[in-house]
Short mmCIF file of C-alpha atoms in Angstrom, two decimals:
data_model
loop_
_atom_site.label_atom_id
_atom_site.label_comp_id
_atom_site.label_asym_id
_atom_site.label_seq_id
_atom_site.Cartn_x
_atom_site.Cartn_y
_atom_site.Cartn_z
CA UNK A 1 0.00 0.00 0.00
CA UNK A 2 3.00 2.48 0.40
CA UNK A 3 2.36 5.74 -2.26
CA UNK A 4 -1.26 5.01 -2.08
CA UNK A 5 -2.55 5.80 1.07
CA UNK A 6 -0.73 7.82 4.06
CA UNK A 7 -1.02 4.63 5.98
CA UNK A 8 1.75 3.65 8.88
CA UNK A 9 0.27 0.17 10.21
CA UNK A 10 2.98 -1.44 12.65
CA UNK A 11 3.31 -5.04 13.76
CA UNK A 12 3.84 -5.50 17.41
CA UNK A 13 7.24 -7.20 18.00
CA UNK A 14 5.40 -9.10 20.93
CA UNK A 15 2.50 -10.87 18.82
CA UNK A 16 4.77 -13.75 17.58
CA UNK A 17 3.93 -17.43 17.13
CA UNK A 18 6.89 -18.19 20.03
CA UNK A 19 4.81 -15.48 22.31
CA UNK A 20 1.49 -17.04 22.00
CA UNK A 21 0.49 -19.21 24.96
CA UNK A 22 -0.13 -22.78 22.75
CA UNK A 23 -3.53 -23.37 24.96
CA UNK A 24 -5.14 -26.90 23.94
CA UNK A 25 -8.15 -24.80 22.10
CA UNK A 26 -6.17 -23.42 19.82
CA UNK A 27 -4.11 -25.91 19.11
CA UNK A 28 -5.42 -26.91 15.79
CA UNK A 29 -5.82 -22.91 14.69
CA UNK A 30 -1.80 -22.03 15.73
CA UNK A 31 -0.90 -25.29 13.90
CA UNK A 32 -2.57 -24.37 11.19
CA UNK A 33 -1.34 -20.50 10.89
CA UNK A 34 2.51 -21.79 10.92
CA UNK A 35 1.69 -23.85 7.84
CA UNK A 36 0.28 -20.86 6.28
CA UNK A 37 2.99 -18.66 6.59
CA UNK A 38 4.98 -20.74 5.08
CA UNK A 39 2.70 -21.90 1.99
CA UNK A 40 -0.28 -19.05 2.12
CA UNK A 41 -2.95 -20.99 -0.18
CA UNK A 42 -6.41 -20.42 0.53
CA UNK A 43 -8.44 -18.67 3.00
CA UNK A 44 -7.97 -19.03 7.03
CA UNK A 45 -10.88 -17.23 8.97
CA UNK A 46 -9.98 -16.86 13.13
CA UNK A 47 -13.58 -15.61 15.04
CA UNK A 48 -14.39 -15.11 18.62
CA UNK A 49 -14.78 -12.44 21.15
CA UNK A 50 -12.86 -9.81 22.30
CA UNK A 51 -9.33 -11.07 23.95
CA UNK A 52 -9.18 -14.54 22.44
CA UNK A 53 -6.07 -13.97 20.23
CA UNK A 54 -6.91 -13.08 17.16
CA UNK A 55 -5.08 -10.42 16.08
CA UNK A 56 -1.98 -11.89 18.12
CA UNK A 57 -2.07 -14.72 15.85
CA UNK A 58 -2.51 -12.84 12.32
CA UNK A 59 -0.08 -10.17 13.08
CA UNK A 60 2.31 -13.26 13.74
CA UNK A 61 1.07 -15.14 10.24
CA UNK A 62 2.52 -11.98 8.41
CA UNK A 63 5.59 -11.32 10.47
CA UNK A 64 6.50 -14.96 9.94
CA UNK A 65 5.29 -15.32 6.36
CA UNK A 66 7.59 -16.84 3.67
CA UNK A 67 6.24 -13.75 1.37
CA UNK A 68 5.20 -10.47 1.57
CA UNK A 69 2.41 -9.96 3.88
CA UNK A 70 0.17 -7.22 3.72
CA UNK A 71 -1.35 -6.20 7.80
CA UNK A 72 -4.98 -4.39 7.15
CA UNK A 73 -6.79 -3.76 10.66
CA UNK A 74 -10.38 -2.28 9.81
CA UNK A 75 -10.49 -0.51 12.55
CA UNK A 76 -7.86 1.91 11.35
CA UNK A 77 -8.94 2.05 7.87
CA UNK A 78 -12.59 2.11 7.78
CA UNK A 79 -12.46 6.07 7.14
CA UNK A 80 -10.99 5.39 3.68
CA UNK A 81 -12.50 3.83 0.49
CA UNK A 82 -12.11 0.74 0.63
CA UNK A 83 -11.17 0.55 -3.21
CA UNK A 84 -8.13 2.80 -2.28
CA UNK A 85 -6.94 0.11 0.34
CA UNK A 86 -7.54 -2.71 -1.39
CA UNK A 87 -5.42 -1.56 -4.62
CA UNK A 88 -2.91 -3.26 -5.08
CA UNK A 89 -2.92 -5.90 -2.61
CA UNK A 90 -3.54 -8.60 -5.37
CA UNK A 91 -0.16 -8.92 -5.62
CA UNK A 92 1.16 -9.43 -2.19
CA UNK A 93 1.70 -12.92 -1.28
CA UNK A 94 -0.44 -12.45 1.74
CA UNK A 95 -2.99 -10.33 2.90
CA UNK A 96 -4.65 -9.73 6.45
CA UNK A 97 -7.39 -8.47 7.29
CA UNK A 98 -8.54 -7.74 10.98
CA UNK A 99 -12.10 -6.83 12.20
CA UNK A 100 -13.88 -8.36 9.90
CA UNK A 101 -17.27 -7.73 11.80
CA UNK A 102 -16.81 -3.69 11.65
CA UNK A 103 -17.63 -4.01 8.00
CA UNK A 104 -21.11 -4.56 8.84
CA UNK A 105 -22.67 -1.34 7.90
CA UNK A 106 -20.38 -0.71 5.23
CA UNK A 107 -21.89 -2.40 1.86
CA UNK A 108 -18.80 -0.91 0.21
CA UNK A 109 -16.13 -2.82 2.05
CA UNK A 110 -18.37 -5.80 1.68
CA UNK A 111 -17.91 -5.51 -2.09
CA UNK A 112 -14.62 -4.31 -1.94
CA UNK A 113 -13.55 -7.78 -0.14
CA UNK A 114 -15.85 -9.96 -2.67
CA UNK A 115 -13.44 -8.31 -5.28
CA UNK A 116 -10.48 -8.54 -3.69
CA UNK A 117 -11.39 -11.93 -2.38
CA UNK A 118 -11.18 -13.31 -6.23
CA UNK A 119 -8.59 -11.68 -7.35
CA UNK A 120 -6.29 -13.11 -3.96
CA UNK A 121 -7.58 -16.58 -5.34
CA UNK A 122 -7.06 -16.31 -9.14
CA UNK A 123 -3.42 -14.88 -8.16
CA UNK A 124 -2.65 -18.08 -5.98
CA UNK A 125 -2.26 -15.86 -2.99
CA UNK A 126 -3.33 -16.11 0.79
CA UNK A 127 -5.88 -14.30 2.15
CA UNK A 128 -5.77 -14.28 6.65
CA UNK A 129 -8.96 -12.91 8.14
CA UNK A 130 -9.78 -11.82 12.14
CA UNK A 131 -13.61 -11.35 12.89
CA UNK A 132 -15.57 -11.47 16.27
CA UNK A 133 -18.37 -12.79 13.92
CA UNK A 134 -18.51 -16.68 12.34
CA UNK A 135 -19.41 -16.52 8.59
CA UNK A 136 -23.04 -17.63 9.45
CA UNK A 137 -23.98 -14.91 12.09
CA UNK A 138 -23.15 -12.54 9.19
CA UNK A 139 -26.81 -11.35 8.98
CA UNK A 140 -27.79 -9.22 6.23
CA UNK A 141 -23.91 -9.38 4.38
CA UNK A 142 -23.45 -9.67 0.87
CA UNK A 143 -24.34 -12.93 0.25
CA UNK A 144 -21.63 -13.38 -2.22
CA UNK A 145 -18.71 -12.39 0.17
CA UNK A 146 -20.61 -14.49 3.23
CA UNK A 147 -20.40 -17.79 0.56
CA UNK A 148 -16.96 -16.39 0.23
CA UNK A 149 -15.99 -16.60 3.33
CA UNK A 150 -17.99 -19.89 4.59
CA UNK A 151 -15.30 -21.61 1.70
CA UNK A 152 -12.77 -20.75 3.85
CA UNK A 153 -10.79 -22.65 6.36
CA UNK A 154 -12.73 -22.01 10.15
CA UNK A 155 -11.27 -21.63 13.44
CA UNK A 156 -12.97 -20.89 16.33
CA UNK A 157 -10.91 -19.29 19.43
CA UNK A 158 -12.48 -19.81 22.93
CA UNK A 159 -12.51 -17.55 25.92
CA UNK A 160 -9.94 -17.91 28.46
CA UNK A 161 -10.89 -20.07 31.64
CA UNK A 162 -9.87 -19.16 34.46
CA UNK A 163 -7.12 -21.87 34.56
CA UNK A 164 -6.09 -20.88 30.75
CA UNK A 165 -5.46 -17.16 32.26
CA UNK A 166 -3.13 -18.16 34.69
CA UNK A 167 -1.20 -20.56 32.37
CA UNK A 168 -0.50 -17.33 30.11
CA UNK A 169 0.41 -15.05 32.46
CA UNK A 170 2.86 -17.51 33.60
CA UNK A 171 3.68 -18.36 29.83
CA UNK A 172 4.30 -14.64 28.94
CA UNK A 173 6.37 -14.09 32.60
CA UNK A 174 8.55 -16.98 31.23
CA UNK A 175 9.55 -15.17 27.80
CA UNK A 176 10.10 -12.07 29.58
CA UNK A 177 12.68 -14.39 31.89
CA UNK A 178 10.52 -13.58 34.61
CA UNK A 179 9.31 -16.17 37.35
CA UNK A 180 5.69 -15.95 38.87
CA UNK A 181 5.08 -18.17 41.71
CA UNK A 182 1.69 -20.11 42.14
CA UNK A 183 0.86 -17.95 44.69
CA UNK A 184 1.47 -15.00 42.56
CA UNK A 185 -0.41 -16.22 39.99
CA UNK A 186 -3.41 -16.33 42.06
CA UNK A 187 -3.28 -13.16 43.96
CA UNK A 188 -2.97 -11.22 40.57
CA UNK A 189 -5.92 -13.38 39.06
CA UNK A 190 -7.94 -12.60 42.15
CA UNK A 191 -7.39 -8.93 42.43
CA UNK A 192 -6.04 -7.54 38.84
CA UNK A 193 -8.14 -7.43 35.44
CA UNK A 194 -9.40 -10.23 33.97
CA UNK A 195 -9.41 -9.47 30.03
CA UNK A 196 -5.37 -11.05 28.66
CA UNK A 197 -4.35 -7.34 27.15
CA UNK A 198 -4.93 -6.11 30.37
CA UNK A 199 -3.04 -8.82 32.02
CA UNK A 200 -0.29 -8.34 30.01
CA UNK A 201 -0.38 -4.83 30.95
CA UNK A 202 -0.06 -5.39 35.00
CA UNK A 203 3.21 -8.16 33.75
CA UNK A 204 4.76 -4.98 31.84
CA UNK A 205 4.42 -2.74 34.55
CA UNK A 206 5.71 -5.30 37.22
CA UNK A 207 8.54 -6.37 35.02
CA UNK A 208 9.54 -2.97 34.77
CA UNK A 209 9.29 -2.31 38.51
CA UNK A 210 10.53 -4.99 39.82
CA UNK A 211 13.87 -4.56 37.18
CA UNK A 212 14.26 -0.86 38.34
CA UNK A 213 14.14 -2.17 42.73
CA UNK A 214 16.63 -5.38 41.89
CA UNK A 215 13.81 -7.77 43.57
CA UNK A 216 11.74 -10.66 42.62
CA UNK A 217 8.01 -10.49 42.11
CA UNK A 218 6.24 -11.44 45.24
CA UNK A 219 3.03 -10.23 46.87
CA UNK A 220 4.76 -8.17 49.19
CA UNK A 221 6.33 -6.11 46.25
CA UNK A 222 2.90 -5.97 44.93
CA UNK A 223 1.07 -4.78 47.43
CA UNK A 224 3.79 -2.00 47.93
CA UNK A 225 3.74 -1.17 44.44
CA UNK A 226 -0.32 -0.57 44.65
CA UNK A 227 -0.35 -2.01 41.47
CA UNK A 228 -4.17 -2.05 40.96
CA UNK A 229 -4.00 1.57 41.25
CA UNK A 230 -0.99 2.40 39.31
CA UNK A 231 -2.42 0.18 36.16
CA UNK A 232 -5.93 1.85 35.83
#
């Protein structure tokens, strides 16, 4: 897209495969995604609620792709046309498209996608799309782009459970070379925010802390920190 829209999308460095915490449910989706960044044929569609990975997972399909990958988050571009965005992106190995769902009221990005959609196909190339929506509970879509989409490869992600939250928060404590006791685990489960992002927030700021005072993460350091109220 450079010279055709005064666009600056960035990656984050943090939403790599190695990063993602390899929970059993989406197992068969992260499998899936490493095979497709490395031979992007066909259509993979990731849908759930808010927090469940998605855009972790396609933002590490194109930083690991074998081709250039083309990063498209609606909810930065929905102000321009959509036929401005799209051109071009035919010939891009790859192309990603996040918040699918936000083109609901916007019959021109719906059409825009049908066409781009084809053209990904009849080039050979991959098309990676994020949506909070499946393809079915796309009520009053194009129905050509909805058939479009059902053809493509399906992978529900899951809310966190409880136990899932504190396996990534330990997970993501690990790759910072961080250690979070049990204990630990608990008491920021039981007290902090419950939504990952935000999670990973309260692990930034007590990484950061804890690096600057020379100590380990332990309740007591917590509770002096008052991290609930320095995070908000």
């Amino acid at each position: 897209m450079t010279g055709q829209l005064p666009l600056t999308i960035r990656l984050d460095d943090a939403f790599g495969f190695e990063n993602f915490y390899p929970r059993a449910t989406a197992e068969l989706a992260l499998a899936r995604l490493g095979e497709f960044a490395t031979n992007a044929d066909g259509q993979v569609l990731l849908w759930g609620g808010s927090g469940v990975g998605k855009s972790h997972l396609l933002q590490a399909l194109c930083q690991q792709s074998a081709g250039l990958a083309i990063y498209l988050p609606l909810k930065e571009l929905l102000s321009y046309p959509a036929d401005a965005v799209f051109d071009g992106c035919d010939a891009s190995g790859l192309v990603v498209l996040d918040d699918l769902e936000l083109m609901a009221d916007r019959p021109d990005w719906q059409e825009g996608l049908f066409h781009l959609f084809n053209r990904l196909k009849a080039a050979g190339a991959g098309l990676g799309l994020g949506s909070r929506l499946a393809p079915n509970q796309l009520k009053g879509w194009l129905p050509d782009l909805v058939s479009r989409l059902a053809s493509a490869e399906v992978f529900h992600l899951d809310r966190f459970s409880e136990l899932e939250l504190g396996e990534m928060l330990a997970f993501r404590a690990q790759r910072r070379g961080l250690t979070l006791s049990a204990e630990v685990v608990r008491y920021l489960l039981s007290r902090g925010p419950r939504g990952p992002a935000e999670l990973m927030g309260v692990l930034e700021y007590l990484d950061r802390e804890a690096l600057a005072r020379a100590r380990p993460l332990t309740i007591p350091l917590i509770n002096e920190l008052k991290l609930f109220e320095a995070v908000r």
